[in-house]
Amino acid sequence: MDVKTVARWVAEEDRTPHPRHRWAASDALGVDEGMLWPDAIRKNVKTGPDREIAAVYPYRSACPKSVWRRLIGEASKELTFAGYTNYFLWLEIPNLRTVLRRKAEGGCRVRFLVGDPESDVTRHREQLESVPLTVSTRIKITLDELSKVADVPGIEARYGDDHIAMSVFVFDDEMLVTPHLAHLVGHDSPMLHIQRQQDDGLYDRFAYHVTELWNGGRAIAEFTPQ
């Protein structure tokens, strides 16, 4: 965005930028969108069952990194990363291993559910995506990162195949959910930011989904008690 565009935002108090410009500005400044344009948030206040939807992004990559940092930083009870590879986390969250270690040592339960790099499901997904950085390679990068905190009580990891079409990331009473579209990689798929507001709402339904996947997950050697 250019200087003249930003100047118009400042000069015209009732002018609300396009959502993608608001997201970009929020990410650049490291603050939530609501701090810069509270009216834009108020206009979207919901009172029905969909009030648990805090934000919607047409692409996962459109979600400001500040949102991820806030959700991880504020979680005190649960951090669950049920993405098939979880690869992007190590690129976008500075010192993630240190953060996870500190969270676990403070009593937060940290769980990773990842795909099995050797499974048929993974091989089929690689054929669909057909990208140089393969699914199995991305999973192995996550496993390598996790191996360095495998000795920390409170950090757990399991293999699973059934979440190949949808990633769910849980941060206490908030979550980010990405349904994967066709052959697209995760960052090109849409994402929902959900906040728990009611019993048996969207949050609880997705939380049930994650619990079932976790309970059906397979052990990873480094995270199996000896």
Short mmCIF file of N, CA, C and O in Angstrom, two decimals, residues 27 61 63-70 91-93:
data_model
loop_
_atom_site.label_atom_id
_atom_site.label_comp_id
_atom_site.label_asym_id
_atom_site.label_seq_id
_atom_site.Cartn_x
_atom_site.Cartn_y
_atom_site.Cartn_z
N ASP A 27 -0.60 -6.82 10.49
CA ASP A 27 0.56 -7.70 10.57
C ASP A 27 1.85 -6.89 10.61
O ASP A 27 2.77 -7.18 11.38
N SER A 61 -2.53 -18.02 4.78
CA SER A 61 -1.41 -17.08 4.77
C SER A 61 -1.86 -15.64 4.98
O SER A 61 -1.03 -14.76 5.24
N CYS A 63 -3.83 -14.67 7.38
CA CYS A 63 -3.96 -14.43 8.82
C CYS A 63 -2.66 -13.79 9.33
O CYS A 63 -1.59 -14.35 9.13
N PRO A 64 -2.76 -12.63 9.98
CA PRO A 64 -1.54 -11.98 10.48
C PRO A 64 -0.75 -12.87 11.42
O PRO A 64 -1.33 -13.59 12.25
N LYS A 65 0.56 -12.84 11.32
CA LYS A 65 1.41 -13.62 12.22
C LYS A 65 1.19 -13.21 13.67
O LYS A 65 1.38 -14.01 14.59
N SER A 66 0.77 -11.95 13.88
CA SER A 66 0.52 -11.48 15.23
C SER A 66 -0.61 -12.27 15.90
O SER A 66 -0.62 -12.43 17.12
N VAL A 67 -1.56 -12.77 15.11
CA VAL A 67 -2.65 -13.58 15.67
C VAL A 67 -2.09 -14.89 16.20
O VAL A 67 -2.40 -15.31 17.33
N TRP A 68 -1.26 -15.55 15.41
CA TRP A 68 -0.63 -16.80 15.85
C TRP A 68 0.20 -16.56 17.11
O TRP A 68 0.12 -17.33 18.08
N ARG A 69 0.99 -15.49 17.10
CA ARG A 69 1.85 -15.22 18.26
C ARG A 69 1.02 -14.95 19.52
O ARG A 69 1.37 -15.42 20.60
N ARG A 70 -0.07 -14.20 19.35
CA ARG A 70 -0.92 -13.92 20.52
C ARG A 70 -1.56 -15.19 21.06
O ARG A 70 -1.55 -15.43 22.27
N LEU A 91 8.68 -21.94 10.74
CA LEU A 91 9.15 -20.81 9.94
C LEU A 91 8.58 -19.48 10.44
O LEU A 91 9.26 -18.45 10.39
N GLU A 92 7.34 -19.52 10.91
CA GLU A 92 6.63 -18.27 11.20
C GLU A 92 6.64 -17.87 12.67
O GLU A 92 6.40 -16.70 12.98
N ILE A 93 6.90 -18.80 13.58
CA ILE A 93 6.90 -18.48 15.01
C ILE A 93 8.34 -18.50 15.52
O ILE A 93 8.96 -19.57 15.62
#
